[in-house]
């Protein structure tokens, strides 16, 4: 129960200038799409934001041809010249970050505090970081020869950040790009197209084609695409792997996760609670590496859960543009239905469900922060990725049992360890089958640090020196 009532602190919508309709961005120009246009909606209110063009396979072909035509001159530039464009893009992103953050929160549903303080600074940082590599590729150890045209398909949970993760290294290495943003969150990608023009990036170096799954499939399957980069669900990742098998295309797949956040009895409880909340309720749990399984040592389970429930009682759910909001809207009606159905399965299989008293707005797609206790490893909610603000709590007694339970998943993207003992952190990290292991923190990202998974979480790495390999 809050002692003080918060006054609303809304960010102005007017900062983001949303056009009634958007075309495709091909060869430096906005052009009409040949498919049936679709609407993108604000998930907090269900109102239509804009109408967006759909790219057919013919439009994708035009975009790939434009990228192929631009490749010769772009890859022929000295790295130091390519770097100038990347630096320019990074600075424009910083200058327009308030506008981009508002647009991201309107289109995606995430709290403005997150898009403003997490997403946007990281977007700029990725362009700055890879700009620094553009003239130093000979020191990276992967050669200096770009691949050609990169076909990139990104998800709706971090629309602009995933764009930066993909576009920045591709351009730094001398490749050209055809990017397909998610159909529920195309607006910041289309504003990024304007930023490319503002930075005077040569036409055809970055092309953006909007649409649903068929558009993405056309990008992946196009014979002139040399490299495919995808972030999204494991099932779509499997389809992509099948499509490109035997074609000689280079592929990186960053797929689902079911991360274990492991709390030992000597962990600082309040710090761990903040890490658990950040691990699963950040971005409404729409995070591939979310700490969706809490593994807590039996002796501190009651104390930790009491503190966690108290903390959840202080989270504010509501208008994503309000600067006080902690939990925004679920991105789409389809995703909300999935979260609801998996939560019902959790209850029917015998886990105990708890949410803080929480008033949900009447319009929009909303789901309260939810904890399941009494979860067994065999439960669906402990195995399947829910991709929402839902935490499954399991217990363990020994470090060996914690490792066994943490690794008992088809995924292997991330993990968290909470303990005072440095030796235990290293012992655990060595044994956890996860691409990223956080120690006494969670969801910390840095452009210089590689990110990616094992098993059904995909293959390849993005970010850091390792992120160059996929584009050379």
Short mmCIF file of C-alpha atoms in Angstrom, two decimals, residues 13-407:
data_model
loop_
_atom_site.label_atom_id
_atom_site.label_comp_id
_atom_site.label_asym_id
_atom_site.label_seq_id
_atom_site.Cartn_x
_atom_site.Cartn_y
_atom_site.Cartn_z
CA UNK A 13 2.28 12.33 -26.92
CA UNK A 14 2.80 15.32 -29.18
CA UNK A 15 6.58 14.81 -29.15
CA UNK A 16 6.09 11.91 -31.56
CA UNK A 17 4.72 12.99 -34.90
CA UNK A 18 2.79 9.97 -36.15
CA UNK A 19 1.73 10.08 -39.79
CA UNK A 20 -1.65 8.59 -40.77
CA UNK A 21 0.08 6.12 -43.13
CA UNK A 22 3.55 4.76 -43.85
CA UNK A 23 5.13 3.19 -46.92
CA UNK A 24 8.14 0.89 -47.33
CA UNK A 25 11.67 2.33 -47.28
CA UNK A 26 13.50 1.10 -50.38
CA UNK A 27 16.60 2.60 -52.02
CA UNK A 28 16.45 5.73 -49.88
CA UNK A 29 12.79 6.52 -50.69
CA UNK A 30 9.42 5.81 -49.09
CA UNK A 31 7.36 3.81 -51.59
CA UNK A 32 3.96 2.10 -51.65
CA UNK A 33 3.69 -1.57 -50.77
CA UNK A 34 1.89 -3.99 -53.07
CA UNK A 35 0.13 -5.89 -50.26
CA UNK A 36 -2.93 -5.00 -48.19
CA UNK A 37 -1.97 -2.32 -45.61
CA UNK A 38 -2.36 -3.17 -41.92
CA UNK A 39 -2.98 -1.09 -38.81
CA UNK A 40 -0.63 -0.74 -35.87
CA UNK A 41 -2.39 -0.09 -32.54
CA UNK A 42 -1.53 1.35 -29.15
CA UNK A 43 -1.75 -1.71 -26.83
CA UNK A 44 -2.65 0.50 -23.85
CA UNK A 45 -5.81 1.90 -25.48
CA UNK A 46 -6.43 -0.31 -28.56
CA UNK A 47 -6.65 2.81 -30.71
CA UNK A 48 -5.15 2.74 -34.21
CA UNK A 49 -1.90 4.69 -34.46
CA UNK A 50 -1.25 4.43 -38.20
CA UNK A 51 -1.78 2.40 -41.33
CA UNK A 52 1.36 0.64 -42.57
CA UNK A 53 2.21 -0.81 -45.97
CA UNK A 54 2.63 -4.55 -46.49
CA UNK A 55 5.57 -5.72 -48.60
CA UNK A 56 4.91 -8.65 -50.94
CA UNK A 57 7.68 -10.90 -52.27
CA UNK A 58 7.97 -8.50 -55.26
CA UNK A 59 8.58 -5.57 -52.89
CA UNK A 60 11.13 -7.62 -50.96
CA UNK A 61 12.84 -8.38 -54.28
CA UNK A 62 13.03 -4.64 -55.03
CA UNK A 63 14.56 -4.01 -51.58
CA UNK A 64 17.13 -6.80 -51.98
CA UNK A 65 18.06 -5.54 -55.45
CA UNK A 66 18.54 -2.03 -54.04
CA UNK A 67 20.73 -3.42 -51.26
CA UNK A 68 22.75 -5.46 -53.77
CA UNK A 69 23.25 -2.41 -55.98
CA UNK A 70 24.43 -0.30 -53.01
CA UNK A 71 26.76 -3.02 -51.69
CA UNK A 72 29.68 -2.40 -54.04
CA UNK A 73 30.15 1.26 -53.19
CA UNK A 74 29.35 0.83 -49.48
CA UNK A 75 31.71 -2.12 -48.92
CA UNK A 76 34.35 -0.30 -50.98
CA UNK A 77 34.42 2.68 -48.62
CA UNK A 78 37.35 2.73 -46.17
CA UNK A 79 36.18 1.64 -42.70
CA UNK A 80 36.90 5.10 -41.34
CA UNK A 81 34.36 6.57 -43.81
CA UNK A 82 31.66 4.01 -42.93
CA UNK A 83 32.32 4.82 -39.26
CA UNK A 84 31.40 8.47 -39.88
CA UNK A 85 27.90 7.47 -40.97
CA UNK A 86 27.46 5.21 -37.92
CA UNK A 87 28.65 7.97 -35.58
CA UNK A 88 26.23 10.36 -37.27
CA UNK A 89 23.32 7.92 -36.85
CA UNK A 90 24.24 7.44 -33.16
CA UNK A 91 24.24 11.19 -32.54
CA UNK A 92 20.92 11.73 -34.34
CA UNK A 93 19.40 8.90 -32.25
CA UNK A 94 20.59 10.74 -29.13
CA UNK A 95 19.21 14.06 -30.37
CA UNK A 96 15.83 12.50 -31.21
CA UNK A 97 15.77 10.07 -28.29
CA UNK A 98 12.76 11.67 -26.56
CA UNK A 99 10.67 11.42 -29.74
CA UNK A 100 11.85 7.82 -30.34
CA UNK A 101 11.10 6.81 -26.73
CA UNK A 102 7.53 8.17 -26.87
CA UNK A 103 6.92 6.44 -30.21
CA UNK A 104 8.31 3.16 -28.85
CA UNK A 105 6.07 3.27 -25.77
CA UNK A 106 2.97 4.12 -27.84
CA UNK A 107 3.57 1.33 -30.36
CA UNK A 108 4.88 -1.32 -27.95
CA UNK A 109 3.16 -0.63 -24.60
CA UNK A 110 6.38 -0.52 -22.54
CA UNK A 111 6.75 2.14 -19.80
CA UNK A 112 8.31 5.39 -20.99
CA UNK A 113 10.87 5.12 -18.19
CA UNK A 114 12.24 1.94 -19.78
CA UNK A 115 12.22 3.15 -23.39
CA UNK A 116 13.77 6.47 -22.31
CA UNK A 117 16.36 5.19 -19.78
CA UNK A 118 17.20 1.71 -21.09
CA UNK A 119 16.31 1.17 -24.74
CA UNK A 120 17.34 4.50 -26.28
CA UNK A 121 20.73 4.91 -24.54
CA UNK A 122 21.59 1.33 -25.57
CA UNK A 123 20.51 1.95 -29.18
CA UNK A 124 22.90 4.91 -29.46
CA UNK A 125 25.62 2.98 -27.60
CA UNK A 126 25.46 0.11 -30.13
CA UNK A 127 25.94 2.47 -33.07
CA UNK A 128 28.82 4.24 -31.28
CA UNK A 129 30.43 0.91 -30.36
CA UNK A 130 30.31 -0.59 -33.88
CA UNK A 131 31.34 2.72 -35.45
CA UNK A 132 34.53 2.24 -33.46
CA UNK A 133 35.10 -1.18 -35.02
CA UNK A 134 34.53 -0.14 -38.65
CA UNK A 135 38.17 0.83 -39.28
CA UNK A 136 39.68 -1.87 -37.02
CA UNK A 137 38.21 -5.03 -38.53
CA UNK A 138 41.67 -6.41 -39.29
CA UNK A 139 42.23 -6.68 -35.50
CA UNK A 140 38.98 -8.56 -34.80
CA UNK A 141 40.27 -11.89 -36.12
CA UNK A 142 37.40 -12.65 -38.51
CA UNK A 143 38.87 -11.14 -41.69
CA UNK A 144 37.70 -7.90 -43.28
CA UNK A 145 35.47 -9.10 -46.13
CA UNK A 146 31.74 -8.36 -45.77
CA UNK A 147 29.19 -10.99 -46.82
CA UNK A 148 26.86 -8.87 -48.96
CA UNK A 149 23.15 -8.36 -48.28
CA UNK A 150 21.91 -9.08 -44.76
CA UNK A 151 18.24 -10.02 -44.33
CA UNK A 152 17.20 -9.18 -40.78
CA UNK A 153 13.92 -10.02 -39.02
CA UNK A 154 13.34 -8.48 -35.59
CA UNK A 155 10.73 -8.96 -32.82
CA UNK A 156 8.28 -6.63 -31.09
CA UNK A 157 9.66 -6.67 -27.54
CA UNK A 158 12.61 -4.26 -28.09
CA UNK A 159 11.84 -2.94 -31.59
CA UNK A 160 14.48 -0.23 -31.89
CA UNK A 161 17.13 -1.94 -29.75
CA UNK A 162 16.91 -5.16 -31.80
CA UNK A 163 17.23 -3.02 -34.95
CA UNK A 164 20.43 -1.49 -33.54
CA UNK A 165 21.82 -4.92 -32.54
CA UNK A 166 21.41 -6.06 -36.14
CA UNK A 167 22.00 -2.98 -38.30
CA UNK A 168 25.05 -1.50 -36.54
CA UNK A 169 27.46 -4.47 -36.93
CA UNK A 170 26.18 -5.21 -40.46
CA UNK A 171 26.95 -1.67 -41.64
CA UNK A 172 30.26 -1.45 -39.76
CA UNK A 173 31.46 -4.56 -41.61
CA UNK A 174 30.41 -3.17 -45.02
CA UNK A 175 27.19 -5.13 -45.60
CA UNK A 176 23.89 -3.66 -46.78
CA UNK A 177 20.60 -4.44 -45.07
CA UNK A 178 16.99 -5.41 -45.73
CA UNK A 179 15.20 -5.26 -42.37
CA UNK A 180 11.72 -6.52 -41.52
CA UNK A 181 10.34 -5.12 -38.23
CA UNK A 182 7.56 -6.89 -36.31
CA UNK A 183 4.07 -6.14 -37.62
CA UNK A 184 2.83 -4.92 -34.20
CA UNK A 185 5.74 -2.44 -33.74
CA UNK A 186 6.90 -0.98 -37.08
CA UNK A 187 6.87 2.74 -36.20
CA UNK A 188 10.32 3.27 -34.69
CA UNK A 189 11.93 1.33 -37.56
CA UNK A 190 10.19 3.66 -40.02
CA UNK A 191 11.40 6.69 -38.05
CA UNK A 192 14.88 5.12 -38.17
CA UNK A 193 14.54 5.14 -41.98
CA UNK A 194 14.12 8.93 -41.73
CA UNK A 195 17.21 9.07 -39.51
CA UNK A 196 19.18 7.21 -42.21
CA UNK A 197 18.15 9.94 -44.66
CA UNK A 198 19.01 12.64 -42.15
CA UNK A 199 22.47 11.05 -41.73
CA UNK A 200 22.77 11.06 -45.57
CA UNK A 201 23.39 7.32 -45.62
CA UNK A 202 23.74 6.30 -49.28
CA UNK A 203 20.44 5.01 -50.78
CA UNK A 204 19.97 1.24 -50.63
CA UNK A 205 22.38 0.64 -47.71
CA UNK A 206 19.42 0.24 -45.32
CA UNK A 207 15.99 -0.85 -46.63
CA UNK A 208 12.97 -1.44 -44.39
CA UNK A 209 10.07 -3.65 -45.48
CA UNK A 210 7.00 -3.94 -43.24
CA UNK A 211 4.43 -6.70 -43.06
CA UNK A 212 3.59 -9.91 -41.22
CA UNK A 213 5.21 -13.36 -41.26
CA UNK A 214 4.98 -13.80 -45.04
CA UNK A 215 7.10 -10.68 -45.58
CA UNK A 216 9.74 -12.00 -43.16
CA UNK A 217 9.68 -15.40 -44.88
CA UNK A 218 10.25 -13.69 -48.26
CA UNK A 219 13.31 -11.86 -46.85
CA UNK A 220 14.77 -15.07 -45.41
CA UNK A 221 14.17 -17.14 -48.55
CA UNK A 222 15.40 -14.57 -51.09
CA UNK A 223 18.27 -16.14 -53.06
CA UNK A 224 20.25 -12.87 -53.13
CA UNK A 225 20.33 -12.57 -49.32
CA UNK A 226 23.74 -13.71 -48.04
CA UNK A 227 23.15 -13.53 -44.30
CA UNK A 228 20.02 -14.05 -42.19
CA UNK A 229 19.72 -12.65 -38.66
CA UNK A 230 16.59 -13.42 -36.67
CA UNK A 231 15.43 -12.71 -33.14
CA UNK A 232 12.12 -14.24 -32.09
CA UNK A 233 10.41 -17.47 -31.18
CA UNK A 234 12.07 -20.88 -31.31
CA UNK A 235 9.36 -22.30 -33.59
CA UNK A 236 9.96 -19.58 -36.23
CA UNK A 237 13.71 -20.08 -35.74
CA UNK A 238 13.26 -23.74 -36.69
CA UNK A 239 11.41 -22.76 -39.87
CA UNK A 240 14.21 -20.35 -40.79
CA UNK A 241 16.89 -22.98 -40.15
CA UNK A 242 15.02 -25.34 -42.50
CA UNK A 243 14.61 -22.63 -45.16
CA UNK A 244 18.31 -21.73 -45.27
CA UNK A 245 19.68 -25.28 -44.88
CA UNK A 246 21.89 -26.09 -47.85
CA UNK A 247 21.82 -22.55 -49.30
CA UNK A 248 25.22 -21.39 -48.03
CA UNK A 249 23.65 -18.41 -46.21
CA UNK A 250 25.18 -17.45 -42.89
CA UNK A 251 22.62 -17.50 -40.06
CA UNK A 252 22.33 -16.25 -36.49
CA UNK A 253 19.24 -17.13 -34.46
CA UNK A 254 18.46 -15.58 -31.09
CA UNK A 255 15.41 -17.46 -29.84
CA UNK A 256 13.43 -18.18 -26.67
CA UNK A 257 14.55 -18.66 -23.10
CA UNK A 258 13.42 -19.93 -19.72
CA UNK A 259 16.13 -18.48 -17.51
CA UNK A 260 16.75 -19.54 -13.92
CA UNK A 261 17.36 -16.77 -11.39
CA UNK A 262 19.08 -18.65 -8.53
CA UNK A 263 19.04 -17.22 -4.99
CA UNK A 264 21.27 -18.78 -2.30
CA UNK A 265 20.70 -18.48 1.45
CA UNK A 266 23.57 -15.99 1.85
CA UNK A 267 22.27 -13.61 -0.83
CA UNK A 268 21.37 -10.03 0.18
CA UNK A 269 17.58 -10.47 0.21
CA UNK A 270 16.53 -6.92 -0.70
CA UNK A 271 19.04 -6.74 -3.55
CA UNK A 272 17.91 -10.16 -4.79
CA UNK A 273 14.25 -9.07 -4.71
CA UNK A 274 15.09 -6.04 -6.90
CA UNK A 275 16.94 -8.38 -9.28
CA UNK A 276 14.01 -10.81 -9.41
CA UNK A 277 11.56 -7.98 -10.15
CA UNK A 278 13.87 -6.57 -12.84
CA UNK A 279 14.41 -10.09 -14.18
CA UNK A 280 10.77 -10.93 -14.85
CA UNK A 281 8.63 -7.76 -14.67
CA UNK A 282 10.90 -5.48 -16.73
CA UNK A 283 9.21 -4.85 -20.12
CA UNK A 284 6.15 -6.85 -18.88
CA UNK A 285 8.28 -10.02 -19.04
CA UNK A 286 8.53 -9.64 -22.83
CA UNK A 287 12.23 -10.52 -22.65
CA UNK A 288 13.89 -13.62 -24.17
CA UNK A 289 16.38 -13.73 -21.31
CA UNK A 290 13.79 -12.98 -18.57
CA UNK A 291 14.40 -14.68 -15.23
CA UNK A 292 11.09 -16.53 -15.47
CA UNK A 293 12.10 -19.38 -13.12
CA UNK A 294 13.09 -18.37 -9.59
CA UNK A 295 15.19 -21.07 -7.91
CA UNK A 296 15.40 -20.23 -4.21
CA UNK A 297 17.31 -22.13 -1.52
CA UNK A 298 14.75 -23.83 0.74
CA UNK A 299 15.95 -22.22 3.99
CA UNK A 300 15.23 -18.67 2.77
CA UNK A 301 12.16 -19.32 0.64
CA UNK A 302 9.60 -17.89 3.10
CA UNK A 303 11.62 -14.78 3.89
CA UNK A 304 12.35 -14.09 0.21
CA UNK A 305 8.76 -14.65 -0.96
CA UNK A 306 7.39 -12.37 1.80
CA UNK A 307 9.78 -9.61 0.69
CA UNK A 308 8.95 -10.23 -2.98
CA UNK A 309 5.20 -9.99 -2.36
CA UNK A 310 5.69 -6.74 -0.43
CA UNK A 311 7.71 -5.33 -3.32
CA UNK A 312 5.12 -6.36 -5.92
CA UNK A 313 2.50 -4.46 -3.92
CA UNK A 314 4.39 -1.23 -4.71
CA UNK A 315 4.63 -1.74 -8.51
CA UNK A 316 2.45 0.63 -10.52
CA UNK A 317 0.63 -0.75 -13.56
CA UNK A 318 -0.94 1.63 -16.06
CA UNK A 319 -0.41 4.25 -18.74
CA UNK A 320 2.93 3.51 -20.43
CA UNK A 321 3.49 7.24 -21.02
CA UNK A 322 3.24 8.02 -17.28
CA UNK A 323 6.76 8.38 -15.86
CA UNK A 324 5.63 6.65 -12.61
CA UNK A 325 4.53 3.45 -14.41
CA UNK A 326 6.50 0.27 -13.67
CA UNK A 327 4.42 -2.18 -15.72
CA UNK A 328 2.90 -1.22 -19.05
CA UNK A 329 0.57 -2.97 -21.47
CA UNK A 330 0.99 -6.41 -23.04
CA UNK A 331 2.00 -5.88 -26.68
CA UNK A 332 -0.98 -7.52 -28.42
CA UNK A 333 -4.30 -9.30 -27.88
CA UNK A 334 -2.68 -12.47 -29.22
CA UNK A 335 0.16 -12.33 -26.66
CA UNK A 336 -2.28 -11.57 -23.84
CA UNK A 337 -4.33 -14.65 -24.76
CA UNK A 338 -1.18 -16.81 -24.62
CA UNK A 339 -0.17 -15.48 -21.19
CA UNK A 340 -3.70 -16.05 -19.86
CA UNK A 341 -3.95 -19.58 -21.21
CA UNK A 342 -0.55 -20.67 -19.86
CA UNK A 343 -1.40 -19.15 -16.46
CA UNK A 344 -4.65 -21.15 -16.41
CA UNK A 345 -2.66 -24.29 -17.24
CA UNK A 346 -0.35 -23.48 -14.29
CA UNK A 347 -3.32 -23.37 -11.92
CA UNK A 348 -4.91 -26.50 -13.36
CA UNK A 349 -1.63 -28.42 -12.88
CA UNK A 350 -1.65 -27.53 -9.18
CA UNK A 351 0.63 -24.50 -8.80
CA UNK A 352 -0.60 -21.70 -6.53
CA UNK A 353 -1.17 -18.33 -8.21
CA UNK A 354 -0.74 -14.94 -6.54
CA UNK A 355 -0.95 -11.34 -7.77
CA UNK A 356 -0.95 -8.09 -5.77
CA UNK A 357 -4.21 -6.12 -5.58
CA UNK A 358 -4.04 -4.38 -8.90
CA UNK A 359 -6.65 -2.47 -10.87
CA UNK A 360 -6.45 -3.19 -14.58
CA UNK A 361 -7.52 -0.45 -17.03
CA UNK A 362 -10.77 -1.18 -18.90
CA UNK A 363 -9.31 -0.71 -22.36
CA UNK A 364 -6.09 -2.18 -23.71
CA UNK A 365 -4.18 -5.42 -23.10
CA UNK A 366 -3.21 -5.84 -19.44
CA UNK A 367 -1.98 -8.62 -17.17
CA UNK A 368 -1.07 -8.23 -13.49
CA UNK A 369 2.37 -9.24 -12.17
CA UNK A 370 1.91 -12.88 -11.16
CA UNK A 371 3.83 -15.39 -9.02
CA UNK A 372 3.30 -19.16 -9.02
CA UNK A 373 4.52 -21.13 -6.00
CA UNK A 374 4.49 -24.91 -5.51
CA UNK A 375 5.80 -25.33 -9.06
CA UNK A 376 7.28 -28.68 -10.07
CA UNK A 377 9.84 -29.10 -12.84
CA UNK A 378 7.26 -31.10 -14.81
CA UNK A 379 4.75 -28.21 -14.83
CA UNK A 380 4.11 -26.52 -18.18
CA UNK A 381 4.81 -23.08 -16.65
CA UNK A 382 8.30 -24.28 -15.61
CA UNK A 383 9.09 -25.55 -19.11
CA UNK A 384 7.40 -23.30 -21.67
CA UNK A 385 8.30 -19.69 -22.37
CA UNK A 386 5.30 -17.55 -21.30
CA UNK A 387 6.80 -14.21 -22.42
CA UNK A 388 4.80 -12.25 -19.88
CA UNK A 389 4.95 -10.97 -16.27
CA UNK A 390 4.67 -14.48 -14.75
CA UNK A 391 7.23 -15.97 -12.34
CA UNK A 392 7.46 -19.67 -11.46
CA UNK A 393 9.08 -20.40 -8.07
CA UNK A 394 10.99 -23.64 -7.45
CA UNK A 395 13.27 -24.57 -4.53
CA UNK A 396 16.63 -26.34 -4.11
CA UNK A 397 18.86 -27.44 -1.24
CA UNK A 398 22.40 -27.74 -2.66
CA UNK A 399 24.37 -25.93 -5.40
CA UNK A 400 24.50 -29.17 -7.41
CA UNK A 401 20.69 -29.45 -7.28
CA UNK A 402 20.39 -25.79 -8.34
CA UNK A 403 22.59 -26.45 -11.40
CA UNK A 404 20.61 -29.56 -12.31
CA UNK A 405 17.27 -27.77 -12.07
CA UNK A 406 18.52 -24.65 -13.87
CA UNK A 407 19.84 -26.75 -16.78
#
